[in-house]
CSV table of C-alpha atoms in Angstrom, one decimal:
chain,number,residue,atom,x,y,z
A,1,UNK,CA,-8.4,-18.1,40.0
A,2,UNK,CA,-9.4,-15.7,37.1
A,3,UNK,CA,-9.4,-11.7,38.5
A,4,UNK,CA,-12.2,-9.6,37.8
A,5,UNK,CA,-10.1,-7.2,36.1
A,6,UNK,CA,-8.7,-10.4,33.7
A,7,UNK,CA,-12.7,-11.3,33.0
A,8,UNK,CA,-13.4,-7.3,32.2
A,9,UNK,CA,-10.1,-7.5,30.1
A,10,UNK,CA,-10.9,-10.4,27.5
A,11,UNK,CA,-15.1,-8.7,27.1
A,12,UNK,CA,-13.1,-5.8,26.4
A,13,UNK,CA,-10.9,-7.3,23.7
A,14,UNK,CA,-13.7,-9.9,22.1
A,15,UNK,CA,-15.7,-6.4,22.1
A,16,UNK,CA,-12.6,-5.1,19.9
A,17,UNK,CA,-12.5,-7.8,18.1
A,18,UNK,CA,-16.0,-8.0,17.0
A,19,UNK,CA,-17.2,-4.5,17.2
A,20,UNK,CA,-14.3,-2.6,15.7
A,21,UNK,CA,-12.5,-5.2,13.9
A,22,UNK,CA,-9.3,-4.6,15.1
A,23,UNK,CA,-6.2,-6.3,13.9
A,24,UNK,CA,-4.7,-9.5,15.8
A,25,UNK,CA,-1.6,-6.9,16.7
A,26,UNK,CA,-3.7,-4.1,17.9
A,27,UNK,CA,-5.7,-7.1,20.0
A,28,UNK,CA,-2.4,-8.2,20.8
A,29,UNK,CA,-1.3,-4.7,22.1
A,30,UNK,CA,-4.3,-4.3,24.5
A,31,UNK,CA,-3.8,-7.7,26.2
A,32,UNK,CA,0.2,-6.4,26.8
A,33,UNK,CA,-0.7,-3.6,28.3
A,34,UNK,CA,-3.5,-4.6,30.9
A,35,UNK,CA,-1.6,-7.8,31.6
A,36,UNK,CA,1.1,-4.7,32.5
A,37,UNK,CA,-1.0,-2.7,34.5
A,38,UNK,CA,-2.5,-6.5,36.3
A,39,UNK,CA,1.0,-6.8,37.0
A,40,UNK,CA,2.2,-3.9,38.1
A,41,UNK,CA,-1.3,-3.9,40.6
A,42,UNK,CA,-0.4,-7.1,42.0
A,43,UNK,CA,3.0,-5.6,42.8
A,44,UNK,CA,1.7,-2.8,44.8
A,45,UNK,CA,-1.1,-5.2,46.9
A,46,UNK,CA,-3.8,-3.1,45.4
A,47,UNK,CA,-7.2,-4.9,44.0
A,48,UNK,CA,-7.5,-6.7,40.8
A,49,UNK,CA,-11.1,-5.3,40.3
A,50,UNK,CA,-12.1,-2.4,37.4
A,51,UNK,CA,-14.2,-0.9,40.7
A,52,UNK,CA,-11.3,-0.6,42.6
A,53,UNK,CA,-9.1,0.8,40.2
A,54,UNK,CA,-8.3,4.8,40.9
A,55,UNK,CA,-6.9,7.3,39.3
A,56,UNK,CA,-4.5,7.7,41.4
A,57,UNK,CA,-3.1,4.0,40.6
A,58,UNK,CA,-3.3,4.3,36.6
A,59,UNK,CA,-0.9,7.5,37.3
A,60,UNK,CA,1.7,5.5,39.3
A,61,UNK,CA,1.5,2.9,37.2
A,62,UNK,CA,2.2,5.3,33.8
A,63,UNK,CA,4.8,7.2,36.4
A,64,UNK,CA,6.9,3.5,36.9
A,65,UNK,CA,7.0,2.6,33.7
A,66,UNK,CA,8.8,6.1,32.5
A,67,UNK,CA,10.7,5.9,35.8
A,68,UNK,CA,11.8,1.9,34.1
A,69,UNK,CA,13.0,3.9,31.0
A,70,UNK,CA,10.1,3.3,28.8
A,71,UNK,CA,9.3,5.1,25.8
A,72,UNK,CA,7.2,8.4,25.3
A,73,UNK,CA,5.2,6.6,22.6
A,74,UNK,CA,4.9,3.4,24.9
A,75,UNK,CA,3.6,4.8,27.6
A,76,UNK,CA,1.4,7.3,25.5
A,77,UNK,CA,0.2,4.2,24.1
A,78,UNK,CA,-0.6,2.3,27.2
A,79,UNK,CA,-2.4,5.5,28.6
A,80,UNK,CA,-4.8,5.3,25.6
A,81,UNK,CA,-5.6,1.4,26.0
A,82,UNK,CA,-6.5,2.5,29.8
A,83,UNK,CA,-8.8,5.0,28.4
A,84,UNK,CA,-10.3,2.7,25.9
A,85,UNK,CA,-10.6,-0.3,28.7
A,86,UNK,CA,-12.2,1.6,31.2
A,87,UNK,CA,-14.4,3.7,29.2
A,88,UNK,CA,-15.9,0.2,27.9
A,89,UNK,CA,-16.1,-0.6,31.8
A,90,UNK,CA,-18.4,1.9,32.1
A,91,UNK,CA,-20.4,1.7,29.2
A,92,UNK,CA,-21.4,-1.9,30.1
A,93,UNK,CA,-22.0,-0.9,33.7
A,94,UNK,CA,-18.8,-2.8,35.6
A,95,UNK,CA,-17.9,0.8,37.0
A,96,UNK,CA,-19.6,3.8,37.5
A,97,UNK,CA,-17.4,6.2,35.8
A,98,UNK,CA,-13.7,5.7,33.8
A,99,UNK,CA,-10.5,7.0,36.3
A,100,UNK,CA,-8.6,7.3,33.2
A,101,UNK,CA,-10.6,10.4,32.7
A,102,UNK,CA,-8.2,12.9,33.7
A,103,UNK,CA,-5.3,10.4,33.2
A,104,UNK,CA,-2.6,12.8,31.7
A,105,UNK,CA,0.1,10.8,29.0
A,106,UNK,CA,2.8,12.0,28.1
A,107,UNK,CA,3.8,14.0,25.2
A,108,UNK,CA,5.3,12.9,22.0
A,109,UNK,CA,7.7,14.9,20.1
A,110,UNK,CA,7.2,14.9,17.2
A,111,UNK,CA,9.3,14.3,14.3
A,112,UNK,CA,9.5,13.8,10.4
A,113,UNK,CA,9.1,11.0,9.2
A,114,UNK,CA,12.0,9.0,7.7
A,115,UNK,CA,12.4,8.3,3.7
A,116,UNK,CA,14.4,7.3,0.9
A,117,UNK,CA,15.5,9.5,-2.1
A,118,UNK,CA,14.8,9.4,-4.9
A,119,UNK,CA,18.6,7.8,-5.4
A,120,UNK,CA,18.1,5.8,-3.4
A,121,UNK,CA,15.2,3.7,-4.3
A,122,UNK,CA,17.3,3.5,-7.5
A,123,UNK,CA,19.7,1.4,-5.7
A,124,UNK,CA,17.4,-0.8,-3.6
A,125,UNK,CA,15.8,-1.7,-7.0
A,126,UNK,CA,19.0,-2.3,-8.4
A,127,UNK,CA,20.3,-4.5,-5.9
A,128,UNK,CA,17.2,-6.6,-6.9
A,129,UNK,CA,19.3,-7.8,-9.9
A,130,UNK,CA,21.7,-10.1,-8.8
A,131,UNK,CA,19.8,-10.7,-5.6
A,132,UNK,CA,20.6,-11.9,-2.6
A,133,UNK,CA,22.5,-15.1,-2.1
A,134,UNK,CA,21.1,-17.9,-0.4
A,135,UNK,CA,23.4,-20.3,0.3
A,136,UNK,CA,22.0,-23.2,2.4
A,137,UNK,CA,19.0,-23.5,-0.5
A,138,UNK,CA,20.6,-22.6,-3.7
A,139,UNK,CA,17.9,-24.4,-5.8
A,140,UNK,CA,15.7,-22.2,-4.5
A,141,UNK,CA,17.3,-19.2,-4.6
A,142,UNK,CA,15.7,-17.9,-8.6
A,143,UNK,CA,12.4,-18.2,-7.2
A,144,UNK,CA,13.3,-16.3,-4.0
A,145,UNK,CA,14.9,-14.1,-6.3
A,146,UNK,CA,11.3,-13.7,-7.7
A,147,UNK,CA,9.6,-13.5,-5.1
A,148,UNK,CA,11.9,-10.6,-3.2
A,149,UNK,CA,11.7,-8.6,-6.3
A,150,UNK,CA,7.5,-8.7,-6.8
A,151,UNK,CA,7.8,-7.7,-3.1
A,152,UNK,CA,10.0,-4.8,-3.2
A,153,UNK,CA,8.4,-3.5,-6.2
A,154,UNK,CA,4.3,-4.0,-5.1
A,155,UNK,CA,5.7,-2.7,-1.4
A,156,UNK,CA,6.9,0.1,-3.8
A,157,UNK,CA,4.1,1.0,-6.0
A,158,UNK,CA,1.0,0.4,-3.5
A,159,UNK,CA,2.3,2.0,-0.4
A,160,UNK,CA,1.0,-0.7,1.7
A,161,UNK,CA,2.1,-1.3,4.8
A,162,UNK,CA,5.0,-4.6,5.6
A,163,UNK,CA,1.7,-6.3,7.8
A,164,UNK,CA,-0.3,-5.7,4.7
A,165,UNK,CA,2.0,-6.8,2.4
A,166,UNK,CA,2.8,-10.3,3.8
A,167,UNK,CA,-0.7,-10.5,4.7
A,168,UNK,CA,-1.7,-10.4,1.0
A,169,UNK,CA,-3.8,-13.5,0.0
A,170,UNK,CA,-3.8,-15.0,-3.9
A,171,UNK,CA,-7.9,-13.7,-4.2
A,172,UNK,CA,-6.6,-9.7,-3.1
A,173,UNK,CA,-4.2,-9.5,-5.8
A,174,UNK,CA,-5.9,-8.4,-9.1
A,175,UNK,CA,-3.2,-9.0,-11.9
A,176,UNK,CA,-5.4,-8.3,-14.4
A,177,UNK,CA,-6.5,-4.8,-13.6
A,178,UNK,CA,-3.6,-4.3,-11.5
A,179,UNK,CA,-4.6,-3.5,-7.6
A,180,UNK,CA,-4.5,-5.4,-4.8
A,181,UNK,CA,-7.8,-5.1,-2.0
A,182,UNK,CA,-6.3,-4.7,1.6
A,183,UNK,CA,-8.0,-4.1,4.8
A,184,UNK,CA,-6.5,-1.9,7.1
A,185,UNK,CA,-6.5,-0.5,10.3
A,186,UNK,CA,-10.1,-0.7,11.7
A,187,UNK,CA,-11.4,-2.9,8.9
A,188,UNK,CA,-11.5,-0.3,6.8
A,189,UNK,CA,-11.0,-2.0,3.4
A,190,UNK,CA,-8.8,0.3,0.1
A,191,UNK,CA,-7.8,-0.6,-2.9
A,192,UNK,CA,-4.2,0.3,-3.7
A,193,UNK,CA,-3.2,0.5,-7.6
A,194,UNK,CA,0.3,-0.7,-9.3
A,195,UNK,CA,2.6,-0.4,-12.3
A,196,UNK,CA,3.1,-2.2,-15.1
A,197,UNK,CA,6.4,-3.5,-13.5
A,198,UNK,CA,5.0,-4.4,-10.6
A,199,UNK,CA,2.4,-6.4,-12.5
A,200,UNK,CA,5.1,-8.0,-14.6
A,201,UNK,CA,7.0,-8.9,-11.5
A,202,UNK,CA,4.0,-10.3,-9.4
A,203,UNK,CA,2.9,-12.4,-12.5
A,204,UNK,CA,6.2,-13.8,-13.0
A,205,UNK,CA,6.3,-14.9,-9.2
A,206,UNK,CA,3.4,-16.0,-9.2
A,207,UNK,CA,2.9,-18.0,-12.3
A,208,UNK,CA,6.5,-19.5,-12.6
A,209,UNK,CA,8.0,-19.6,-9.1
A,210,UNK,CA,5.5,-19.6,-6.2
A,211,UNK,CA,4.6,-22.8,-7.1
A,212,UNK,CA,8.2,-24.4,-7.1
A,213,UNK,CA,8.1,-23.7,-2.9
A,214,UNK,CA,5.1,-25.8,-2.7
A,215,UNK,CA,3.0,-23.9,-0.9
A,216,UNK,CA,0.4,-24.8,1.7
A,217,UNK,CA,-2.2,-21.8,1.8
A,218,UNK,CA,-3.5,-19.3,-0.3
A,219,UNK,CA,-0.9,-16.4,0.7
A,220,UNK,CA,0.3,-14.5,-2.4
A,221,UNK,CA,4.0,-14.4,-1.2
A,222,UNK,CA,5.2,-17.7,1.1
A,223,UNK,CA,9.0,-18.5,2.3
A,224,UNK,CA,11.0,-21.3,1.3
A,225,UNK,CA,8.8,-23.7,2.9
A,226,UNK,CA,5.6,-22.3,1.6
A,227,UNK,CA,4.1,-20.8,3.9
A,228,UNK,CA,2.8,-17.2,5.1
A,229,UNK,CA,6.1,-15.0,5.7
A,230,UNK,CA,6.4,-12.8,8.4
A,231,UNK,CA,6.7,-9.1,8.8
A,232,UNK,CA,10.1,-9.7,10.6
A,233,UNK,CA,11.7,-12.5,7.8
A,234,UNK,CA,10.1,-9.5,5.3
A,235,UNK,CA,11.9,-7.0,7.5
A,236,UNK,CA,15.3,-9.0,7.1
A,237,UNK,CA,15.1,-9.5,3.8
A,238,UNK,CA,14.9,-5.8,2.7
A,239,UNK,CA,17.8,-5.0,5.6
A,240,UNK,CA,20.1,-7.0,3.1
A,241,UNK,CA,18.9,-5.7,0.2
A,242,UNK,CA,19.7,-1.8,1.7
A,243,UNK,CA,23.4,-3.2,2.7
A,244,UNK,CA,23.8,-4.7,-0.9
């Protein structure tokens, strides 16, 4: 049988979803973490209803999960979907006011962020020449070629983020005038600019080679099989470029 604090949890992510626009991750995120805390309540016997819920138990519940070895930023994260969930509890009347109020997360250092040189984008780009190898589909392999090379370079040029980039449908990409039209976090829709060798890169891939891997929807850069790539088979890809 369904708990009331499972029924509060999917209004508060079809609320997300329609209200916010939030991403399917960010969505994805919030169920992980209540389905946590619905966890970690059932473990201590305590009741699996918003009204219930106290303070008290959203601080043991952060406590055991830094006690488990978790992550500053994990648990700084969690904290803020129990603020968000509970503040929605009250706004539509479930409870009378949030107990993640006062809840206190903890603090995350903070620290530069991580780049490449100017060097060493030169050799990234470089080691788009040659390519990577391919073996098990070696037909394939000059239009993968393409294809990691249109990536690397719009990645490059636009600044957009890996989920963007693979999320990138045929009708966002204007070769033309040279941008592509993303949405990102919140829904909040930009349009990112590229170069000229970008442009020549993404035409290329897309006139000549995309259509060799027979794809099967409308996004701009599909695997071997044609469909939709993944951040992570993205992710991969551009390990083994930095090793080459």
């Amino acid at each position: 049988m369904e708990s009331e604090l499972r029924r509060a949890t999917e209004a508060f992510l079809q609320a997300k979803r329609l209200d916010r626009g939030a991403s399917p991750l960010t969505l994805e995120a919030y169920e992980r973490d209540m389905r946590a805390l619905e966890t970690w309540l059932v473990n201590e016997a305590a009741p699996l209803t918003p009204s219930a819920v106290q303070t008290e138990h959203l601080e043991n519940f952060l406590a055991s999960l830094s006690r488990a070895g978790g992550k500053a930023t994990s648990v700084a994260r969690k904290a803020s979907t129990l603020r968000q969930f509970f503040k929605f509890c009250a706004l539509e009347g479930v409870i009378e006011e949030s107990p993640a109020l006062r809840l206190v997360a903890p603090k995350i250092p903070s620290r530069l962020p991580k780049y490449l040189n100017h060097s060493e984008i030169e050799k990234l780009l470089a080691a788009l020449g040659p390519g990577l190898p391919y073996p098990s589909v070696q037909d394939l392999a000059p239009h993968l070629h393409a294809r990691d090379r249109a990536m690397v370079l719009m990645l490059y040029a636009t600044g957009l983020r890996v989920s963007e980039l693979v999320g990138l449908r045929t009708y966002q990409v204007d070769l033309m005038l040279s941008y592509v039209r993303v949405r990102g976090k919140g829904g909040k829709e930009r349009i990112a600019p590229f170069v000229e060798v970008a442009r020549e890169a993404a035409t290329l891939w897309l006139e000549q080679h995309r259509p060799a891997l027979k794809t099967s929807d409308d996004h701009f850069f599909v695997g071997m099989r044609g469909e939709g790539l993944t951040r992570q088979a993205f992710w991969k890809t551009l390990q083994s470029l930095a090793r080459a």
